[in-house]
Amino acid sequence: MKEKTILFGIGNCGRADDGLGWAFLDKIKAYLPNNYDIEYRYQLQVEDAELATNYKNVVFIDAHHQSFEKGYIWKKCHPKATESFTTHELDPESVLYLTETIYNKHPKAAILGITGDNYCLEMGLSPAATKNLSKALNFYKNSFLNPINLGTDKSHILK
Amino acid sequence: MSQKLVIDPVTRVEGHGKVTVHLDENNKVTDAKFHIVEFRGFERFIQGHPYWEAPVMVQRLCGICPVSHHLAAAKAIDQIVGVDPENLSVPAQKIRKLLHFGQVFQSHALHFFYLASPDLLFGAESDPLKRNVVGVAMEYPELAKKGILMRKFGQEIIKLVAGKRIHGISTTPGGVHRRIGAKERTYFLDDKEIPSADTMIKWSVEIIDFMKSYHANNKEFLDSFAKYPSGHLGLVNKKNGFLELYDGVLRATDAQGNTTLDDVPNDDYNQYFYEAVEKWSYLKFPYLKHIGREKGWNRVGPLARLNVCEGIETPLAQKEWIDFMDQTNGQTNNMTMHTHWARLIEILYCAEMMKKLLEDDDILSNDLTRKGERRKEGVGIIEAPRGTLIHHYEVDDKDRITRCNLIVSTTHNNEPMNQAVRWVANNVLDGKSEITEGMMNQVEVAIRAYDPCLSCATHAMGQMPFELQLFDHYGNVIDQKIRT
């Protein structure tokens, strides 16, 4: 049985490029095999720690203010009890930390940050963000969804 | 010389604000204010949109209590299409109520377990690295698990009725757009995939027992911290005066329990309320016209609701309400920290009501909408988790919204929160010239009791930090703390 993977798309499509996480899910879902689930989030919440217990792999996709050469950044996400989370929002590291602390589960996790450009109150991605989204989609499809890679070490999203 | 302290932003509240404290030359507090510094705009930019878009658009005010805005707007829009609350079909009423109880349940659970409990469990002056939900999870993992599952239950109810957990759509003008399926409701009752409604009731009782025990051991703190006399406002059931969250009449009392607003119908709210404006805050200050700005303001939310009602229709919550009112010998309770206790009693009430509604076959019915004679105006009032929420719309002949007035719960609580800040300033900050972590958090503890949703209150856009600033006699900032 294939390892189950969940993709969390984080953001708000009403704030232009802040919708990159959701846009990624919109585009990628047609390519996902049945061991994948997707979730749209305005912000991560404590109950996501419980949801994450059901998966071997967890990927958090969000817009990123920082500029990257590739247009996106892919990095491992390590559990961490962060001190600065505010109001009702948790960062991915804290969600994983709760998953470990409360449920003693240890999913592998990564963050896919896609560079955005415009965060104004409007619908639709900027041209720059659209380009970066395309690059991030190609990266993910080639790395983890390409049939050539499936079943090999490369297919494991975090190896 | 006087000085001024500023706390900005307040953490673990929805949205953000700023607290300023002015000191004289002897570091004595001369003034303290809770400022809301966000931009306000929702009432304006909804103008020109078709009225049926209002319940969908206005819920974007908030990611925590969108259902309340959705339902308050829907109640107003019902009237535009000529349907008063009592004329909605019975199944539509019950489905909307189920949605609402799910919303209040999850919001209260989130607030108590993840925002308030760190202060109670670890103390307001404990290490901030520990005093948060992660700290609760580490030291009280079973409590944290229950908190997560209670919030999840409420959110699953919202998803059941509205299609998704945040910003779903349930209502249509004059009703709801879908019934509940028989198999769908079993999910919440059979205790298989998720803990059942019965389990939610059991856990709600347990957490109230925890609060009673906490009160017994921390009576001085809970009874006195940020306590001050105030008016109290909430909806009550039109027939029996019981606690009402979805539809009722407006009732208010003063700090001694004397009636100041006597079961006023929703449509008449405008005759009784003014909203004052201050230069230092975007948030307005509502008050009762006939009493005046100085004394006419009211708390809203769990404490106010339990004060103004005459009982609760569900048996377990009713028993807890009686115990709660016994704390003040049946008199009005002005103890701010008892708001947390009141919130837990409402959690129990919501759990009992969700079970009752889930077991009611009316929610399976297809009798979902009503129509009436078109009107030009509609008022929808609901008890949101944080208190009385008023939506008022006027529309033109082309179905476009021409005027929108929103008085949200946190706006009612603006003056009460300022009173709470003044209490902390006078009792904690007085005589100090610098801000410690513990002092800052005590200001936040006082504000957090109201579970303020500042993004709702100002219908804000953008980042919303919180800061505390201390000012001297000349207006110079002598100390400042900022949380992001």
XYZ file of C-alpha atoms in Angstrom:
643
model
C 0.000 0.000 0.000
C 1.345 3.406 -0.968
C 2.199 5.884 1.722
C -0.508 8.479 2.176
C 0.374 12.093 1.505
C -1.524 15.267 2.285
C -0.968 18.648 0.651
C -2.016 21.717 2.657
C -2.531 24.748 0.406
C -2.399 27.832 2.638
C -3.538 31.332 1.745
C -6.396 33.519 0.612
C -7.334 33.822 -3.031
C -8.966 37.185 -2.265
C -5.523 38.632 -1.612
C -3.967 38.139 -5.052
C -0.686 36.161 -4.761
C -1.570 35.071 -1.239
C -3.703 32.553 -3.132
C -0.637 30.722 -4.488
C -1.090 27.789 -2.109
C -4.670 27.279 -3.258
C -3.768 27.798 -6.905
C -1.133 25.079 -6.580
C -3.783 22.650 -5.329
C -6.186 23.680 -8.089
C -3.584 22.857 -10.717
C -1.994 19.771 -9.209
C -5.081 17.831 -8.163
C -5.747 16.437 -11.621
C -2.370 14.723 -11.497
C -2.546 13.255 -8.013
C -2.779 9.498 -7.467
C -5.328 8.184 -4.987
C -2.927 8.050 -2.055
C -2.994 11.858 -1.980
C -5.392 14.160 -0.165
C -5.532 17.935 -0.403
C -6.771 20.572 2.040
C -7.322 24.294 1.474
C -6.507 26.503 4.465
C -6.692 30.216 5.193
C -4.390 29.465 8.065
C -3.134 26.362 9.772
C -4.921 25.385 12.930
C -4.470 23.096 15.892
C -6.814 20.489 14.443
C -4.444 20.135 11.491
C -2.062 18.477 13.929
C -4.647 15.746 14.387
C -5.301 15.484 10.666
C -1.589 15.084 9.964
C -1.497 11.927 12.091
C -3.238 10.057 9.272
C -0.399 10.604 6.790
C 3.169 9.505 6.248
C 4.010 12.633 4.282
C 2.813 16.190 4.766
C 3.503 19.095 2.428
C 2.657 22.711 3.244
C 2.337 24.965 0.190
C 2.209 28.703 0.743
C 3.081 32.003 -0.888
C 6.473 33.364 0.045
C 7.535 37.001 0.269
C 11.158 36.140 -0.437
C 12.532 35.934 -3.941
C 14.223 32.697 -5.057
C 16.233 31.921 -8.146
C 13.906 29.060 -9.077
C 10.788 31.016 -8.140
C 10.069 28.674 -5.262
C 11.786 26.972 -2.352
C 11.469 23.361 -1.266
C 12.696 22.543 2.210
C 12.205 19.995 4.917
C 9.906 21.002 7.745
C 11.102 20.074 11.217
C 8.831 20.063 14.277
C 9.439 23.056 16.463
C 7.578 24.728 19.317
C 7.708 28.257 18.016
C 7.211 31.092 20.441
C 5.852 33.737 18.175
C 2.695 32.302 16.707
C -0.080 34.799 17.134
C -3.818 34.806 17.439
C -5.284 31.685 15.847
C -2.554 30.903 13.408
C 0.041 28.141 13.625
C 3.088 27.758 11.453
C 3.873 24.367 9.873
C 6.622 23.636 12.377
C 4.240 24.100 15.302
C 1.587 21.922 13.692
C 4.142 19.132 13.365
C 5.302 19.714 16.902
C 1.750 19.223 18.173
C 1.395 16.094 16.033
C 4.447 14.637 17.742
C 3.714 15.870 21.242
C 0.054 15.020 21.490
C -0.258 12.034 19.174
C 3.256 10.609 19.089
C 3.157 10.509 15.285
C 6.074 11.541 13.126
C 5.079 12.265 9.540
C 7.783 13.464 7.185
C 7.095 17.006 6.120
C 8.201 19.671 3.711
C 7.377 23.258 2.850
C 6.944 24.462 -0.707
C 7.149 28.243 -0.684
C 6.272 29.988 -3.940
C 7.351 33.581 -4.427
C 4.504 36.068 -4.720
C 4.605 39.671 -5.784
C 1.266 41.308 -5.085
C -0.807 40.852 -1.910
C -3.476 43.468 -2.519
C -7.174 42.861 -1.993
C -7.978 41.429 -5.409
C -8.582 38.130 -7.152
C -6.073 36.475 -9.449
C -2.324 35.939 -9.453
C 0.212 38.454 -10.706
C 2.195 37.543 -13.868
C 5.311 36.922 -11.773
C 3.457 34.632 -9.365
C 1.842 32.760 -12.248
C 5.278 32.079 -13.679
C 6.606 30.918 -10.305
C 3.574 28.706 -9.794
C 4.259 27.016 -13.097
C 7.852 26.316 -12.070
C 6.772 24.927 -8.700
C 4.193 22.685 -10.366
C 6.776 21.341 -12.794
C 9.161 20.687 -9.940
C 6.581 18.759 -7.949
C 5.226 16.785 -10.879
C 8.687 15.829 -12.091
C 10.005 14.988 -8.664
C 7.121 13.085 -7.178
C 4.405 12.351 -9.708
C 6.312 11.392 -12.834
C 5.706 7.668 -13.476
C 9.407 7.217 -14.113
C 10.085 8.261 -10.558
C 7.218 6.478 -8.866
C 8.286 3.409 -6.967
C 11.884 4.519 -6.744
C 13.738 6.290 -3.987
C 13.269 9.527 -5.870
C 9.522 9.203 -5.632
C 9.541 9.570 -1.898
C 8.842 13.192 -1.373
C 11.270 13.716 1.430
C 14.175 11.480 0.642
C 5.780 65.053 34.218
C 3.472 62.261 32.990
C 4.392 59.116 31.096
C 2.590 56.696 28.797
C 2.785 52.854 28.415
C 1.741 51.182 25.167
C 0.968 47.479 24.546
C 0.835 46.748 20.835
C -0.174 44.233 19.550
C -2.370 42.147 21.841
C -1.695 38.505 21.064
C -4.094 35.592 21.187
C -7.021 37.765 20.219
C -8.540 37.786 16.763
C -7.010 40.681 14.901
C -4.858 43.148 16.741
C -4.903 46.390 18.657
C -2.856 48.731 20.740
C -2.919 49.786 24.383
C -1.549 53.107 25.566
C -1.013 54.063 29.182
C -0.276 57.632 30.266
C 1.661 58.293 33.438
C 2.231 61.487 35.409
C 5.553 62.635 36.788
C 5.229 60.155 39.665
C 4.482 57.229 37.313
C 0.857 57.230 38.393
C -1.605 56.189 35.694
C -3.606 59.132 34.406
C -5.278 57.456 31.418
C -5.367 54.123 29.551
C -6.919 53.323 26.195
C -7.435 50.294 23.980
C -7.043 51.499 20.388
C -8.166 49.669 17.306
C -5.995 50.896 14.493
C -7.244 48.919 11.540
C -8.909 50.196 8.432
C -12.707 49.972 8.235
C -14.427 49.389 4.942
C -16.820 46.471 4.628
C -19.979 48.541 5.088
C -18.930 50.721 2.194
C -17.692 48.308 -0.390
C -20.730 46.033 -0.154
C -22.855 48.911 -1.460
C -23.949 48.389 -5.053
C -23.848 44.595 -4.804
C -27.062 42.577 -5.236
C -28.643 41.863 -1.854
C -28.385 38.098 -2.238
C -24.610 38.397 -2.253
C -24.511 39.892 1.242
C -24.489 36.627 3.261
C -21.642 35.335 1.104
C -19.575 38.510 1.043
C -19.846 39.675 4.632
C -18.710 36.386 6.084
C -15.306 37.243 4.615
C -15.042 39.699 7.495
C -13.630 36.869 9.537
C -12.050 33.432 9.299
C -13.130 32.448 12.805
C -16.811 33.390 13.015
C -17.900 33.626 9.349
C -21.028 31.594 10.087
C -22.335 34.272 12.431
C -21.989 36.938 9.748
C -23.474 34.585 7.175
C -26.538 33.941 9.341
C -27.026 37.519 10.541
C -26.914 38.729 6.948
C -29.216 35.894 5.874
C -31.787 36.878 8.504
C -31.717 40.430 7.184
C -31.980 39.291 3.567
C -34.909 37.018 4.488
C -36.774 40.191 5.338
C -35.857 41.771 2.020
C -37.681 38.872 0.359
C -40.551 39.245 2.804
C -39.828 36.411 5.225
C -39.652 37.135 8.954
C -37.747 34.714 11.219
C -40.913 33.085 12.530
C -42.122 32.472 8.967
C -39.078 30.521 7.875
C -39.901 26.845 7.361
C -39.332 24.734 10.482
C -36.660 22.572 8.780
C -34.807 25.686 7.569
C -34.885 27.172 11.065
C -33.534 23.986 12.592
C -30.811 23.535 9.977
C -29.685 27.140 10.459
C -29.671 26.661 14.222
C -27.619 23.486 13.878
C -25.098 25.446 11.846
C -25.067 28.225 14.405
C -24.587 25.926 17.398
C -21.727 24.203 15.576
C -20.151 27.585 14.989
C -20.488 28.814 18.569
C -19.282 25.450 19.891
C -16.097 25.407 17.826
C -15.353 29.078 18.402
C -15.792 28.803 22.178
C -13.716 25.606 22.242
C -10.931 27.288 20.304
C -10.975 30.271 22.603
C -10.976 28.342 25.830
C -8.515 25.593 25.039
C -6.060 27.549 22.947
C -6.330 31.171 23.936
C -7.566 31.335 27.528
C -6.399 28.084 29.107
C -2.661 28.915 28.889
C -3.290 31.929 31.125
C -5.336 29.887 33.576
C -3.141 26.788 33.631
C 0.227 28.510 33.805
C -0.636 31.917 35.255
C -0.607 35.324 33.605
C 2.977 36.012 34.639
C 4.483 32.674 33.619
C 7.115 32.208 30.928
C 5.556 33.244 27.594
C 7.461 30.426 25.880
C 5.348 28.005 27.878
C 2.142 30.027 28.143
C 0.637 29.015 24.816
C -1.141 26.120 23.160
C 2.107 24.203 22.698
C 2.720 24.476 26.436
C -0.790 23.183 27.099
C -0.199 20.287 24.702
C 3.033 19.338 26.440
C 1.755 19.471 30.007
C -1.899 18.599 29.510
C -1.992 16.412 26.378
C -5.395 14.878 27.163
C -6.922 18.319 27.601
C -5.344 19.422 24.337
C -6.685 16.350 22.532
C -10.194 17.020 23.773
C -9.903 20.644 22.763
C -8.879 19.647 19.256
C -11.683 17.123 18.910
C -14.317 19.486 20.287
C -13.304 22.169 17.824
C -13.245 19.559 15.081
C -16.764 18.405 15.963
C -18.093 21.949 15.632
C -16.294 22.451 12.373
C -17.594 19.167 10.991
C -21.124 20.362 11.806
C -20.407 23.547 9.863
C -19.087 21.469 6.965
C -22.183 19.280 7.085
C -24.552 22.218 6.760
C -22.529 24.752 4.761
C -20.347 22.495 2.641
C -17.008 23.564 4.057
C -15.586 24.587 7.378
C -14.739 28.192 6.538
C -16.756 30.471 4.278
C -19.258 27.817 3.266
C -22.731 28.681 2.065
C -25.879 27.376 3.663
C -28.552 30.011 3.359
C -30.597 31.242 0.478
C -33.020 34.185 0.735
C -35.952 32.797 2.704
C -34.358 29.521 3.762
C -31.505 27.099 3.237
C -30.400 25.424 0.048
C -30.060 21.829 1.190
C -31.391 19.411 3.752
C -29.334 17.071 5.911
C -29.007 13.440 4.838
C -29.847 10.606 7.228
C -26.438 8.986 6.826
C -24.698 12.329 7.235
C -26.135 12.875 10.687
C -25.230 9.371 11.830
C -21.578 10.412 11.549
C -22.153 12.729 14.517
C -24.169 10.331 16.625
C -22.678 6.839 16.398
C -19.308 7.514 18.064
C -17.388 5.706 15.322
C -15.415 8.006 13.032
C -15.461 10.963 15.410
C -16.482 11.311 19.063
C -20.271 11.646 19.166
C -22.524 14.450 20.296
C -22.962 12.545 23.568
C -19.204 12.609 24.047
C -19.194 16.353 23.363
C -21.768 16.777 26.135
C -19.710 14.623 28.493
C -16.490 16.540 27.798
C -18.307 19.867 28.127
C -19.481 18.874 31.600
C -15.937 17.799 32.487
C -14.431 21.099 31.450
C -17.021 23.014 33.479
C -16.049 20.860 36.461
C -12.439 21.842 35.777
C -13.429 25.502 35.799
C -15.329 25.130 39.068
C -12.326 23.459 40.619
C -10.050 26.179 39.236
C -12.374 28.793 40.698
C -12.299 27.124 44.097
C -8.497 27.293 44.060
C -8.154 30.713 42.443
C -11.204 32.532 43.722
C -9.479 35.835 44.377
C -8.075 36.048 40.855
C -11.236 35.019 39.018
C -13.549 37.095 41.180
C -11.583 40.310 41.236
C -9.343 40.597 38.170
C -10.650 43.345 35.865
C -13.985 43.433 37.680
C -16.105 46.549 37.135
C -19.804 47.394 36.968
C -21.409 47.508 33.521
C -24.566 47.056 31.534
C -25.238 43.691 29.873
C -26.934 43.080 26.536
C -28.133 39.990 24.700
C -30.943 38.264 22.872
C -33.473 36.290 24.900
C -36.285 34.027 23.822
C -39.379 36.120 23.123
C -41.709 33.724 24.944
C -39.856 32.721 28.098
C -36.768 34.945 28.395
C -34.408 31.981 28.082
C -30.941 32.093 26.543
C -31.292 32.547 22.787
C -28.498 32.529 20.222
C -30.292 32.465 16.853
C -33.406 34.589 17.113
C -34.938 36.534 19.978
C -35.636 39.969 21.387
C -33.065 42.425 22.711
C -32.769 42.708 26.462
C -30.317 44.745 28.525
C -29.797 45.332 32.227
C -27.610 47.686 34.199
C -24.902 46.550 36.614
C -27.491 45.965 39.320
C -29.831 43.976 37.106
C -32.390 46.693 36.418
C -33.877 46.402 32.940
C -32.590 49.045 30.539
C -33.826 47.488 27.308
C -37.070 45.591 27.637
C -37.339 42.818 25.048
C -37.110 45.047 21.997
C -37.888 43.525 18.561
C -34.918 43.336 16.173
C -36.370 45.786 13.680
C -36.473 48.512 16.316
C -32.808 48.365 17.327
C -32.056 51.639 15.564
C -34.388 53.497 17.907
C -32.299 52.502 20.910
C -28.641 52.510 19.852
C -26.172 55.222 18.986
C -22.565 54.631 18.009
C -20.130 57.197 19.382
C -16.844 57.891 17.620
C -13.505 58.675 19.238
C -10.503 60.149 17.440
C -8.118 57.532 18.811
C -9.875 54.380 17.553
C -11.459 53.124 14.342
C -13.821 51.075 16.495
C -17.087 52.788 17.404
C -18.631 52.896 20.868
C -22.301 51.774 20.851
C -24.567 52.823 23.693
C -28.233 53.041 24.572
C -29.594 56.423 23.516
C -31.966 56.850 26.414
C -29.213 56.285 28.980
C -26.448 58.226 27.277
C -22.820 57.748 26.258
C -21.397 57.691 29.780
C -23.503 54.897 31.271
C -25.366 53.406 28.324
C -22.680 50.992 27.115
C -23.057 47.243 27.594
C -20.977 44.123 27.662
C -22.050 41.441 25.229
C -21.073 37.793 24.950
C -21.307 34.793 27.264
C -21.305 36.646 30.589
C -23.865 39.200 29.412
C -26.087 36.499 27.909
C -26.164 34.478 31.118
C -26.906 37.657 33.063
C -29.864 38.813 30.986
C -31.536 35.448 30.393
C -33.985 33.733 32.754
C -32.778 30.195 32.148
C -31.539 27.726 29.535
C -33.743 25.250 27.733
C -31.370 22.260 27.912
C -31.230 20.401 31.241
C -27.504 20.144 31.916
C -26.730 23.715 30.895
C -29.700 24.894 32.960
C -28.256 23.177 36.022
C -24.892 24.831 35.409
C -26.554 28.215 34.873
C -28.223 27.925 38.265
C -24.872 27.103 39.898
C -23.286 30.024 38.056
C -25.938 32.494 39.147
C -25.628 31.219 42.723
C -22.113 32.676 42.735
C -23.718 36.112 42.892
C -26.874 35.067 44.733
C -28.832 35.508 41.558
C -27.645 39.083 41.073
C -25.932 40.415 37.967
C -22.391 39.089 37.634
C -19.840 41.800 36.778
C -16.743 39.619 37.240
C -14.905 39.771 33.939
C -12.985 36.520 34.371
C -16.256 34.666 34.939
C -16.788 35.196 31.224
C -14.642 32.085 30.698
C -16.948 30.094 32.971
C -20.026 31.433 31.181
C -18.448 30.501 27.849
C -18.096 26.902 28.995
C -21.742 26.748 30.042
C -22.609 27.891 26.532
C -20.379 25.152 25.122
C -22.489 22.645 27.043
C -25.698 24.294 25.841
C -24.498 24.103 22.229
C -23.518 20.436 22.629
C -26.954 19.565 24.003
C -28.688 21.537 21.275
C -26.610 19.952 18.494
C -27.580 16.491 19.735
C -31.226 17.491 19.955
C -31.248 18.941 16.443
C -29.289 16.068 14.912
C -31.873 13.628 16.272
C -34.752 15.738 14.936
C -36.175 14.356 11.667
C -37.191 17.855 10.572
C -33.618 18.447 9.389
C -34.145 15.691 6.791
C -37.086 17.522 5.232
C -37.095 19.154 1.802
C -39.342 21.970 2.981
C -36.551 24.494 2.875
C -37.622 27.917 1.570
C -40.374 30.508 1.871
C -41.250 33.593 -0.143
C -43.033 36.802 0.767
C -43.602 40.336 -0.399
C -40.463 42.217 -1.384
C -39.270 44.884 1.079
C -36.599 47.565 0.942
C -34.991 46.969 4.303
C -33.955 44.105 6.528
C -32.420 43.724 9.993
C -30.795 40.506 11.170
C -29.641 40.121 14.764
C -27.918 37.044 16.094
C -25.852 36.110 19.128
C -22.419 35.414 17.690
C -19.874 33.647 19.916
C -18.576 37.018 21.068
C -21.980 38.662 21.492
C -24.824 40.509 19.842
C -24.264 40.943 16.106
C -26.436 43.341 14.088
C -26.675 43.435 10.281
C -28.903 46.043 8.640
C -29.330 46.467 4.870
C -31.314 48.749 2.613
C -31.787 47.950 -1.081
C -33.075 49.845 -4.122
C -35.544 48.786 -6.808
C -32.756 47.182 -8.801
C -31.916 44.842 -5.906
C -28.676 46.669 -5.116
C -27.593 47.313 -1.546
C -27.652 51.051 -0.911
C -26.823 51.080 2.790
C -25.253 48.646 5.207
C -24.804 49.032 8.949
C -22.956 46.402 10.972
C -22.656 46.533 14.749
C -20.535 43.552 15.610
C -19.997 41.943 18.978
C -16.553 43.335 19.588
C -17.819 46.836 18.843
C -20.325 46.507 21.696
C -17.450 45.346 23.865
C -15.243 48.308 22.947
C -16.004 50.366 26.041
C -15.978 47.256 28.308
C -12.528 46.326 26.993
C -11.346 49.865 27.631
C -12.711 49.601 31.164
C -10.798 46.333 31.587
C -7.590 47.941 30.345
C -8.067 50.847 32.757
C -8.537 48.383 35.599
C -5.241 46.669 34.792
C -3.509 50.018 34.307
C -4.652 51.225 37.703
C -4.052 47.962 39.528
C -0.983 46.531 37.801
C 0.857 49.243 35.881
C 0.395 52.125 38.297
C 3.734 53.361 39.642
C 5.800 51.499 37.035
C 8.047 53.084 34.437
C 8.767 50.012 32.372
C 6.772 47.125 30.956
C 7.507 43.577 32.044
C 6.292 40.505 30.175
C 3.904 39.687 33.014
C 2.464 43.190 33.073
C 1.917 43.109 29.338
C 0.174 39.789 29.532
C -2.146 40.935 32.304
C -3.420 43.625 29.978
C -3.942 40.950 27.367
C -5.656 38.618 29.850
C -8.224 41.320 30.565
C -8.888 41.898 26.880
C -8.847 38.204 25.986
C -11.777 37.516 28.350
C -13.910 39.180 25.698
C -12.416 37.014 22.957
C -12.350 40.119 20.782
C -12.424 39.758 17.053
C -10.858 43.004 15.982
C -10.808 42.088 12.340
C -14.601 41.730 12.535
C -15.004 44.871 14.557
C -13.214 47.053 12.086
C -13.739 44.840 9.065
C -9.993 45.123 8.609
C -7.617 44.536 5.787
C -3.933 43.860 6.214
C -1.560 43.048 9.009
C -2.767 43.689 12.513
C -0.052 43.717 15.193
C -0.512 44.609 18.883
C 1.631 46.920 20.983
C 1.817 48.366 24.483
C 3.309 51.836 24.845
C 4.145 53.841 27.936
C 4.035 57.631 27.514
C 5.421 60.342 29.754
C 3.933 63.680 30.609
C 5.311 65.214 27.416
C 3.958 62.507 25.139
C 7.267 60.714 24.767
C 7.285 56.921 24.586
C 9.389 55.750 27.528
C 8.813 52.024 27.056
C 7.189 49.854 24.428
C 6.548 46.185 23.748
C 5.368 44.751 20.446
C 4.147 41.259 19.665
C 3.820 40.096 16.110
